[in-house]
Coordinates of C-alpha atoms in Angstrom, one line a residue:
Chain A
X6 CA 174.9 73.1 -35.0
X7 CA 176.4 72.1 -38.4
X8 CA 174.2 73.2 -41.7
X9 CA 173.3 71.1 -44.2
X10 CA 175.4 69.8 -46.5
X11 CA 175.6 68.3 -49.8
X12 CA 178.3 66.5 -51.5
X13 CA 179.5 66.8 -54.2
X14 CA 179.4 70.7 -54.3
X15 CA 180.4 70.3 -58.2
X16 CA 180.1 67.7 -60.8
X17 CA 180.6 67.1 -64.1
X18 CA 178.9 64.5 -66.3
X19 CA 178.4 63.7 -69.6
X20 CA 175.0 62.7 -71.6
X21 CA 173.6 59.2 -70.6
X22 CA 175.5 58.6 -68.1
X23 CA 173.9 58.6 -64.5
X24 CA 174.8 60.8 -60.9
X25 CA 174.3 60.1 -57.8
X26 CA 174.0 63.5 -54.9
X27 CA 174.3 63.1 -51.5
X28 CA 172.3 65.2 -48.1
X29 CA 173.0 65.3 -45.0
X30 CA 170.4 67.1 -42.9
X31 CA 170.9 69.5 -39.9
X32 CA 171.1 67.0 -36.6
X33 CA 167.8 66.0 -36.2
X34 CA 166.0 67.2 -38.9
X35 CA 163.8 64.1 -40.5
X36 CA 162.4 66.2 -43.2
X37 CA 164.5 66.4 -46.6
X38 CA 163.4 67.5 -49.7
X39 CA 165.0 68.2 -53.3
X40 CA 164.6 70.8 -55.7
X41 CA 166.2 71.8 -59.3
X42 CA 167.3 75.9 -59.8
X43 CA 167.8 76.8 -63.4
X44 CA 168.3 80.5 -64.3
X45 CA 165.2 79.8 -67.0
X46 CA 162.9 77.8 -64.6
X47 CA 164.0 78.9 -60.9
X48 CA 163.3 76.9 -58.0
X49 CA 161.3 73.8 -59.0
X50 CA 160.5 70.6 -55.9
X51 CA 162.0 67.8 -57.3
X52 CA 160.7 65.1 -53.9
X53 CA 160.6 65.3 -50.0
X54 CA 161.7 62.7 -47.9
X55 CA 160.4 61.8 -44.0
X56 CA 161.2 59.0 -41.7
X57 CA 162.5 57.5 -45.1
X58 CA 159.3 57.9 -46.8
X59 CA 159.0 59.8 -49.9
X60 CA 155.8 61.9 -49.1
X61 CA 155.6 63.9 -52.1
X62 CA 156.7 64.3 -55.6
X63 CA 157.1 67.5 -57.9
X64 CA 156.6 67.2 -61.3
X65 CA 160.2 65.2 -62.8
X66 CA 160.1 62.2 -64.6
X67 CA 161.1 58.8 -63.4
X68 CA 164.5 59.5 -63.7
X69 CA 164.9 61.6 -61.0
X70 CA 165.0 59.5 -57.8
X71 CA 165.7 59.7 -54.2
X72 CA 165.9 57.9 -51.0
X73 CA 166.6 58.4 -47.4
X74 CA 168.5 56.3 -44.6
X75 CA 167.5 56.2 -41.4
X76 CA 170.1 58.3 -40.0
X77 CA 167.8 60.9 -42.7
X78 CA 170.8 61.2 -44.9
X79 CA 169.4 61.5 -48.6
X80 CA 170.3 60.5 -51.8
X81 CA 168.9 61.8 -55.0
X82 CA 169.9 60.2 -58.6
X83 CA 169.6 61.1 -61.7
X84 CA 169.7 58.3 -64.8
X85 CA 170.2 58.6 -68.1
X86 CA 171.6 62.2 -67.8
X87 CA 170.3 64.9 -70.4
X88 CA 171.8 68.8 -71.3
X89 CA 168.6 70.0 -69.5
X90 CA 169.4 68.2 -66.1
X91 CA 171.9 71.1 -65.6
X92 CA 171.5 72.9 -62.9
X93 CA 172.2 73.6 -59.3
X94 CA 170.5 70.9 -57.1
X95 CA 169.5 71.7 -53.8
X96 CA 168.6 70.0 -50.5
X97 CA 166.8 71.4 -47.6
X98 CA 165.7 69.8 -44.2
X99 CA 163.3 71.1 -41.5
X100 CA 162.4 69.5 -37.9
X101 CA 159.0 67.8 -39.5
X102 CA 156.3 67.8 -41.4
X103 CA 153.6 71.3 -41.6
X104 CA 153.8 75.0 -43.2
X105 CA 155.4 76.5 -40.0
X106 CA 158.7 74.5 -40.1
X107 CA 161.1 76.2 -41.8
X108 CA 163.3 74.7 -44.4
X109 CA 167.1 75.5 -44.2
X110 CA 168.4 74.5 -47.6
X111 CA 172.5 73.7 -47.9
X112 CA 175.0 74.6 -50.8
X113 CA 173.5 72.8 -53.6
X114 CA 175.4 70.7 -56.0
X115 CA 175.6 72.5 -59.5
X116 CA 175.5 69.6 -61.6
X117 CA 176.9 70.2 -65.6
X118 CA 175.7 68.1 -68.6
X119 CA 178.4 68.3 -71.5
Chain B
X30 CA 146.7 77.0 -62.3
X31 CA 149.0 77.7 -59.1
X32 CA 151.7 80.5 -60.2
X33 CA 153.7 82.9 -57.9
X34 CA 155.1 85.9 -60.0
X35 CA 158.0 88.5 -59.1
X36 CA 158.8 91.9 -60.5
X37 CA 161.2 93.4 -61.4
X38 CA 163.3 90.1 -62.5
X39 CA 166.1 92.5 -61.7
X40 CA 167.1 96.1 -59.9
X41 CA 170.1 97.8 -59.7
X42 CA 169.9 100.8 -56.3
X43 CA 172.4 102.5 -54.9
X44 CA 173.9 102.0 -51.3
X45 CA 171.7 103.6 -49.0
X46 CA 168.4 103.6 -51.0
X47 CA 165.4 101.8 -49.9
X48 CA 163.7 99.3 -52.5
X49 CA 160.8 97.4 -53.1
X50 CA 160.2 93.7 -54.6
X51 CA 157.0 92.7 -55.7
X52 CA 155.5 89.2 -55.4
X53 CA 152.0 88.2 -57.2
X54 CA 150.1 85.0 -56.8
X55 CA 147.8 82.5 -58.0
X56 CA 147.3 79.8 -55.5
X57 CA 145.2 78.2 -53.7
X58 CA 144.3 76.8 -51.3
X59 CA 146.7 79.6 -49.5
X60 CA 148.6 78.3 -45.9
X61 CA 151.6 80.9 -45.9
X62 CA 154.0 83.0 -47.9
X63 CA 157.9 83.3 -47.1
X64 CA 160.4 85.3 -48.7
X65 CA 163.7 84.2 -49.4
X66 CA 167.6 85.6 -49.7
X67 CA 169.8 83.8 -51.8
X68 CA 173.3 85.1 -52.3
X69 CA 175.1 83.7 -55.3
X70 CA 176.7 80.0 -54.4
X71 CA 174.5 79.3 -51.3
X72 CA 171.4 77.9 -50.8
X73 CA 168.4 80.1 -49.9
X74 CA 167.8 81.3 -46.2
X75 CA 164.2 82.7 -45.4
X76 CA 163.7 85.9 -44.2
X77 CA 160.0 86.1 -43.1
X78 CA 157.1 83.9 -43.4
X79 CA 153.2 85.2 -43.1
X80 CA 150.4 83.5 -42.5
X81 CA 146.7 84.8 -44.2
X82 CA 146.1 87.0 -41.0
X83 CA 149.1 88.5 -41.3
X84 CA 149.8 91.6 -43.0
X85 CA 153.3 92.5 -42.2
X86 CA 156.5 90.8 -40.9
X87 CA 159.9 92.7 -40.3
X88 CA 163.7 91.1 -40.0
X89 CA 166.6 93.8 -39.6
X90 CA 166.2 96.0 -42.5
X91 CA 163.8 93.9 -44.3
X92 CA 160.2 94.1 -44.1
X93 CA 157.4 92.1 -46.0
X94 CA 153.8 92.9 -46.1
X95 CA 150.7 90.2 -47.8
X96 CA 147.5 91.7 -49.1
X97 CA 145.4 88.5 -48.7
X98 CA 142.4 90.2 -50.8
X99 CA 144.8 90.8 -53.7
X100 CA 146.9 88.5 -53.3
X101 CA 150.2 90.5 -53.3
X102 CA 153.0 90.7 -51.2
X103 CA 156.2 93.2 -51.5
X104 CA 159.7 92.9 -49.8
X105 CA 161.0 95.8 -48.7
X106 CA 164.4 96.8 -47.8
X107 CA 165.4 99.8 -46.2
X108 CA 169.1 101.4 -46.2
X109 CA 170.3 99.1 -48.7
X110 CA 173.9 97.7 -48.6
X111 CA 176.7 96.4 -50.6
X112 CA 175.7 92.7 -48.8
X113 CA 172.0 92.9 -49.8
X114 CA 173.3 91.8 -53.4
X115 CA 171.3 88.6 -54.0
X116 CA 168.6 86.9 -55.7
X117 CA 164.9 87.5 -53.5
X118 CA 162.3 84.3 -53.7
X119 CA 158.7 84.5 -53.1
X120 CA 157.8 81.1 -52.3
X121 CA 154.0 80.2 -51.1
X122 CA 152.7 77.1 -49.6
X123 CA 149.4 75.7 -51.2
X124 CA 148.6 73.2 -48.5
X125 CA 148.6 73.3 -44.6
X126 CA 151.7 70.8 -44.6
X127 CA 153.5 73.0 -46.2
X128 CA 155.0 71.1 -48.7
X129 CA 153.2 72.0 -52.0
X130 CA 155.6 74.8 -52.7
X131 CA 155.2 77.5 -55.7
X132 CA 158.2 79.4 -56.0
X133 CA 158.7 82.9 -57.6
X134 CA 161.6 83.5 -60.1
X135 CA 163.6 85.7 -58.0
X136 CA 164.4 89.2 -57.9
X137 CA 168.2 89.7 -58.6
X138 CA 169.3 92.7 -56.7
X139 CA 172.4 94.8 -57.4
X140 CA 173.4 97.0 -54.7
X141 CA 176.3 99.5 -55.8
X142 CA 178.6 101.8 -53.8

């Protein structure tokens, strides 16, 4: 069974402008969620995603976004692009919804602000 | 306020040493704690998971135990190796869906031959 994946594994942008990441989840999976890893703040939850419903939200302003398809496919976007959004980006996906399902997270997208 | 704290931030052992990562924590309500591997590039992978009853849960050469009363858990590996090189996340789950997540830092871990 394929892992999840994120495109693109590498991006480059430049203040202001906007970025779009893509997820796809393991098969199956309907959970996907989002967080931001920077060496200063580690592992913070950006949103998660079910039966395209965001169901919660971390702590990001408004321009952090996200959405998901109903094949569970998820998008996140960033607007207005600042030298703090740098950092990896990573999605994970689990079966459902409770604390017993465990997350597998893909690559990540390291994302660079210039 | 909900915190999840990790010591050292980093550890250099030798191959073949045993080790021990240390994971403190502030949250609550508590549902479960899970430790994490991340090697550098990838995305996390977990290694165990415990619940409040549980006081220890073992993977291969890795073995976590969770003092509910103090609210501490520690990572242990045993027989270290060159592939156990990675950043370790303590990550605990404030709420029975398991999506209010408080991550740990990380322990970076440098194993050397």
């Amino acid at each position: 069974k394929a892992g999840v994946t994120q495109t693109p594994r590498y991006l480059i942008k430049t203040r202001g402008q906007q970025v779009t990441l893509s997820c796809s989840p393991i098969s199956g999976h309907r959970s996907v969620s989002w967080y931001q890893q920077t060496p200063g703040q580690g592992l913070q939850f950006l949103f998660e995603y079910f039966s395209e419903t965001q169901r919660n939200k971390g702590n990001f302003p408004g321009r952090f976004s996200g959405r998901q398809f109903s094949n569970s496919r998820s998008e996140m976007n960033v607007s207005t692009l600042e030298l703090g959004d740098s950092a990896l980006y990573l999605c994970a996906s689990r079966l459902g919804q409770g604390p017993y399902n465990e997350q597998f997270f893909g690559p990540g997208t390291r994302l660079t602000v210039l | 306020k909900n915190q999840v704290e990790q010591s050292p931030q980093s550890l250099i052992i030798l191959e073949g040493k045993n080790c021990t990562l240390q994971c403190n924590y502030t949250v609550s309500p508590f549902s479960n704690l899970r430790w994490y591997k991340q090697d550098t590039g990838r995305g996390p992978v977990s290694l165990t998971i415990m619940t409040f009853s549980e006081n220890t849960k073992s993977n291969g050469r890795y073995t976590a135990t969770l003092d509910a009363d103090t609210k501490q858990s520690s990572l242990h590996i045993t027989a270290s190796q060159l592939s156990d090189s990675a950043s370790y996340i303590c990550v605990v789950s404030a709420n029975q869906a398991g999506t209010a997540l408080i991550f740990g830092k990380g322990t970076t871990l440098s194993v050397s031959s």
